[in-house]
Tab-separated table of N, CA and C in Angstrom:
chain	number	residue	atom	x	y	z
A	1	MET	N	-26.476	81.694	-61.096
A	1	MET	CA	-25.516	80.719	-60.717
A	1	MET	C	-25.117	80.799	-59.294
A	2	GLN	N	-24.909	79.403	-58.767
A	2	GLN	CA	-24.743	79.555	-57.327
A	2	GLN	C	-23.268	78.868	-57.022
A	3	ILE	N	-22.750	79.710	-56.356
A	3	ILE	CA	-21.380	78.915	-55.717
A	3	ILE	C	-21.421	78.262	-54.619
A	4	GLN	N	-20.713	76.971	-54.778
A	4	GLN	CA	-20.649	76.139	-53.723
A	4	GLN	C	-19.531	76.139	-53.058
A	5	SER	N	-19.625	76.220	-51.604
A	5	SER	CA	-18.271	75.908	-51.155
A	5	SER	C	-17.863	74.690	-50.920
A	6	LYS	N	-16.292	74.163	-50.751
A	6	LYS	CA	-15.930	72.978	-50.433
A	6	LYS	C	-15.906	72.637	-49.172
A	7	ALA	N	-15.994	73.505	-48.440
A	7	ALA	CA	-15.619	73.337	-47.029
A	7	ALA	C	-16.861	72.604	-46.371
A	8	LEU	N	-18.253	72.962	-46.769
A	8	LEU	CA	-19.235	71.913	-46.274
A	8	LEU	C	-19.147	70.502	-46.441
A	9	PRO	N	-18.872	69.889	-47.833
A	9	PRO	CA	-18.494	68.440	-47.618
A	9	PRO	C	-17.222	67.988	-47.024
A	10	GLN	N	-16.578	68.987	-46.686
A	10	GLN	CA	-15.096	68.514	-46.244
A	10	GLN	C	-15.631	68.402	-44.438
A	11	SER	N	-16.360	69.416	-43.946
A	11	SER	CA	-16.814	69.372	-42.561
A	11	SER	C	-17.646	67.878	-42.370
A	12	PHE	N	-18.222	67.576	-43.321
A	12	PHE	CA	-19.331	66.267	-42.992
A	12	PHE	C	-18.166	65.125	-43.108
A	13	SER	N	-17.545	65.276	-43.780
A	13	SER	CA	-16.267	64.064	-43.920
A	13	SER	C	-15.744	64.158	-42.471
A	14	LEU	N	-15.264	65.318	-42.200
A	14	LEU	CA	-14.472	65.219	-40.771
A	14	LEU	C	-15.523	64.642	-39.522
A	15	ARG	N	-16.582	65.131	-39.696
A	15	ARG	CA	-17.572	64.447	-38.476
A	15	ARG	C	-17.799	63.233	-38.671
A	16	ARG	N	-17.890	62.631	-39.818
A	16	ARG	CA	-18.046	61.345	-39.848
A	16	ARG	C	-17.052	60.355	-39.439
A	17	SER	N	-15.556	61.095	-39.589
A	17	SER	CA	-14.620	60.259	-39.432
A	17	SER	C	-14.177	60.501	-37.715
A	18	PHE	N	-14.445	61.617	-37.096
A	18	PHE	CA	-14.843	61.657	-35.572
A	18	PHE	C	-15.625	60.735	-35.019
A	19	GLN	N	-16.852	60.663	-35.586
A	19	GLN	CA	-17.921	59.856	-34.984
A	19	GLN	C	-17.607	58.430	-35.341
A	20	SER	N	-16.740	57.699	-36.282
A	20	SER	CA	-16.146	56.477	-36.350
A	20	SER	C	-15.228	56.267	-35.014
A	21	PHE	N	-14.613	57.242	-34.475
A	21	PHE	CA	-13.732	56.916	-33.263
A	21	PHE	C	-14.540	56.945	-31.875
A	22	THR	N	-15.578	57.767	-32.135
A	22	THR	CA	-16.340	57.948	-30.557
A	22	THR	C	-17.406	57.124	-30.369
A	23	ALA	N	-18.007	56.719	-31.650
A	23	ALA	CA	-19.321	55.696	-31.563
A	23	ALA	C	-18.992	54.713	-32.395
A	24	PRO	N	-18.088	53.517	-31.711
A	24	PRO	CA	-17.858	52.427	-32.239
A	24	PRO	C	-19.166	51.435	-32.699
A	25	ASP	N	-19.025	50.504	-33.430
A	25	ASP	CA	-19.962	49.715	-33.875
A	25	ASP	C	-20.578	48.963	-32.738
A	26	GLN	N	-21.977	48.305	-32.855
A	26	GLN	CA	-22.418	47.522	-31.754
A	26	GLN	C	-21.551	46.300	-31.432
A	27	GLY	N	-20.962	45.591	-32.495
A	27	GLY	CA	-20.230	44.275	-32.224
A	27	GLY	C	-18.876	44.570	-31.690
A	28	ARG	N	-18.120	45.544	-31.985
A	28	ARG	CA	-17.048	45.959	-31.429
A	28	ARG	C	-16.757	46.614	-30.094
A	29	ALA	N	-15.836	46.176	-29.329
A	29	ALA	CA	-15.694	46.569	-27.927
A	29	ALA	C	-14.766	47.924	-27.993
A	30	GLU	N	-15.320	48.693	-26.888
A	30	GLU	CA	-14.686	50.127	-26.955
A	30	GLU	C	-13.255	49.912	-26.317
A	31	THR	N	-12.205	50.609	-27.407
A	31	THR	CA	-10.942	50.511	-27.084
A	31	THR	C	-10.128	51.806	-27.140
A	32	SER	N	-9.305	52.187	-26.419
A	32	SER	CA	-8.546	53.283	-26.472
A	32	SER	C	-7.392	53.385	-27.503
A	33	HIS	N	-6.866	53.932	-28.106
A	33	HIS	CA	-5.478	54.103	-28.843
A	33	HIS	C	-4.359	54.125	-27.749
A	34	PRO	N	-3.560	53.292	-28.156
A	34	PRO	CA	-2.613	53.129	-27.266
A	34	PRO	C	-1.479	54.508	-27.224
A	35	LEU	N	-1.397	55.208	-28.178
A	35	LEU	CA	-0.653	56.210	-28.196
A	35	LEU	C	-1.380	57.306	-27.212
A	36	LEU	N	-2.772	57.441	-27.242
A	36	LEU	CA	-3.345	58.181	-26.142
A	36	LEU	C	-3.210	57.828	-25.026
A	37	ILE	N	-3.259	56.484	-24.612
A	37	ILE	CA	-2.971	56.178	-23.151
A	37	ILE	C	-1.615	56.595	-22.822
A	38	VAL	N	-0.511	56.289	-23.632
A	38	VAL	CA	0.904	56.821	-23.378
A	38	VAL	C	0.907	58.362	-23.208
A	39	SER	N	0.176	59.094	-23.841
A	39	SER	CA	0.208	60.676	-23.826
A	39	SER	C	-0.361	60.929	-22.640
A	40	VAL	N	-1.430	60.262	-21.923
A	40	VAL	CA	-2.255	60.576	-20.848
A	40	VAL	C	-1.373	60.134	-19.559
A	41	VAL	N	-0.658	58.943	-19.815
A	41	VAL	CA	0.510	58.874	-18.562
A	41	VAL	C	1.524	59.929	-18.495
A	42	VAL	N	2.234	60.265	-19.837
A	42	VAL	CA	3.361	61.055	-19.646
A	42	VAL	C	2.781	62.417	-19.001
A	43	LEU	N	1.578	62.887	-19.659
A	43	LEU	CA	1.074	64.298	-19.035
A	43	LEU	C	0.777	64.250	-17.583
A	44	LEU	N	0.313	63.140	-17.299
A	44	LEU	CA	-0.052	63.215	-15.762
A	44	LEU	C	1.355	63.140	-14.908
A	45	THR	N	2.313	62.568	-15.125
A	45	THR	CA	3.558	62.088	-14.752
A	45	THR	C	4.223	63.640	-14.633
A	46	LEU	N	4.226	64.327	-15.596
A	46	LEU	CA	4.851	65.659	-15.640
A	46	LEU	C	4.084	66.862	-14.723
A	47	PHE	N	2.685	66.460	-14.763
A	47	PHE	CA	2.105	67.377	-13.962
A	47	PHE	C	2.343	67.005	-12.716
A	48	ALA	N	2.348	65.674	-11.983
A	48	ALA	CA	2.734	65.295	-10.827
A	48	ALA	C	4.139	66.334	-10.314
A	49	ILE	N	5.305	65.861	-11.289
A	49	ILE	CA	6.268	66.364	-11.085
A	49	ILE	C	6.572	68.075	-10.833
A	50	VAL	N	5.769	68.393	-11.510
A	50	VAL	CA	5.632	69.943	-11.579
A	50	VAL	C	5.072	70.305	-10.272
A	51	GLN	N	3.983	69.765	-9.807
A	51	GLN	CA	3.253	70.007	-8.487
A	51	GLN	C	4.179	70.016	-7.232
A	52	ILE	N	5.048	68.740	-7.229
A	52	ILE	CA	5.852	68.386	-6.264
A	52	ILE	C	6.910	69.472	-6.387
A	53	ASP	N	7.393	69.987	-7.296
A	53	ASP	CA	8.460	70.936	-7.631
A	53	ASP	C	8.043	72.100	-6.676
A	54	LEU	N	6.822	72.592	-7.220
A	54	LEU	CA	5.747	73.877	-6.434
A	54	LEU	C	5.765	73.692	-5.260
A	55	HIS	N	5.437	72.797	-4.710
A	55	HIS	CA	5.037	72.641	-3.308
A	55	HIS	C	6.077	71.732	-2.500
A	56	SER	N	7.259	71.957	-2.686
A	56	SER	CA	8.302	71.327	-2.237
A	56	SER	C	8.602	71.485	-0.680
A	57	ALA	N	8.556	73.198	-0.469
A	57	ALA	CA	8.749	73.561	0.957
A	57	ALA	C	7.456	73.059	1.779
A	58	GLN	N	6.209	72.797	1.394
A	58	GLN	CA	5.420	72.325	2.156
A	58	GLN	C	5.248	71.047	2.516
A	59	LEU	N	5.720	70.170	1.310
A	59	LEU	CA	5.960	68.930	1.621
A	59	LEU	C	7.120	68.577	2.497
A	60	GLN	N	8.373	69.367	2.586
A	60	GLN	CA	9.393	69.124	3.400
A	60	GLN	C	9.012	69.528	5.046
A	61	ALA	N	7.961	70.578	4.804
A	61	ALA	CA	7.358	70.851	6.197
A	61	ALA	C	6.711	69.962	7.127
A	62	ILE	N	6.097	68.952	6.283
A	62	ILE	CA	5.149	68.025	6.846
A	62	ILE	C	5.850	66.635	6.824
A	63	GLY	N	6.959	66.648	6.136
A	63	GLY	CA	7.770	65.423	6.235
A	63	GLY	C	7.723	64.219	5.289
A	64	LEU	N	7.128	64.807	4.157
A	64	LEU	CA	7.065	64.130	3.066
A	64	LEU	C	8.178	63.904	1.973
A	65	LEU	N	8.915	64.914	2.168
A	65	LEU	CA	10.000	65.194	0.898
A	65	LEU	C	11.160	65.583	2.001
A	66	SER	N	12.294	64.880	1.629
A	66	SER	CA	13.351	65.438	2.404
A	66	SER	C	14.556	65.333	1.558
A	67	HIS	N	15.106	66.549	1.657
A	67	HIS	CA	16.472	66.834	0.885
A	67	HIS	C	17.444	67.053	1.487
A	68	GLY	N	18.685	66.595	1.479
A	68	GLY	CA	19.670	66.875	1.984
A	68	GLY	C	20.067	66.260	3.389
A	69	THR	N	19.004	65.527	3.950
A	69	THR	CA	19.110	64.960	4.798
A	69	THR	C	20.182	63.579	5.441
A	70	GLY	N	20.146	63.011	4.083
A	70	GLY	CA	21.020	61.992	4.079
A	70	GLY	C	20.423	60.916	5.087
A	71	ILE	N	21.477	59.775	5.191
A	71	ILE	CA	21.266	58.519	6.015
A	71	ILE	C	21.708	58.853	7.357
A	72	ASP	N	21.169	58.261	8.509
A	72	ASP	CA	21.380	58.483	9.860
A	72	ASP	C	22.747	57.610	10.003
A	73	PRO	N	23.723	58.322	10.708
A	73	PRO	CA	24.828	57.607	10.711
A	73	PRO	C	24.589	56.009	11.615
A	74	VAL	N	23.678	56.338	12.526
A	74	VAL	CA	23.449	55.072	13.381
A	74	VAL	C	23.284	53.637	12.527
A	75	PHE	N	22.919	53.944	11.243
A	75	PHE	CA	22.334	52.912	10.470
A	75	PHE	C	23.513	52.599	9.490
A	76	LEU	N	24.651	53.233	9.419
A	76	LEU	CA	25.661	52.844	8.490
A	76	LEU	C	26.429	51.785	9.276
A	77	SER	N	27.080	51.092	8.419
A	77	SER	CA	28.044	49.899	8.781
A	77	SER	C	29.232	50.273	9.224
A	78	PRO	N	30.076	49.569	10.514
A	78	PRO	CA	31.204	50.235	10.758
A	78	PRO	C	32.327	50.209	9.718
């Protein structure tokens, strides 16, 4: 008597479903899911914010980031 695992057919089923996402049919154009694109944009934006926050002192030193300097009074109206 041989005991068969149910995990093996499930893994093949998962593999087929992943292959349908990664290897589209020949007639179809490759497109990304809109949620994936939104997720990537949000993560890259958060990464940029964190990097700017971490390196704000260096950015201020080279003049790319100015905190608290305000508007030059010469340019203000009377």
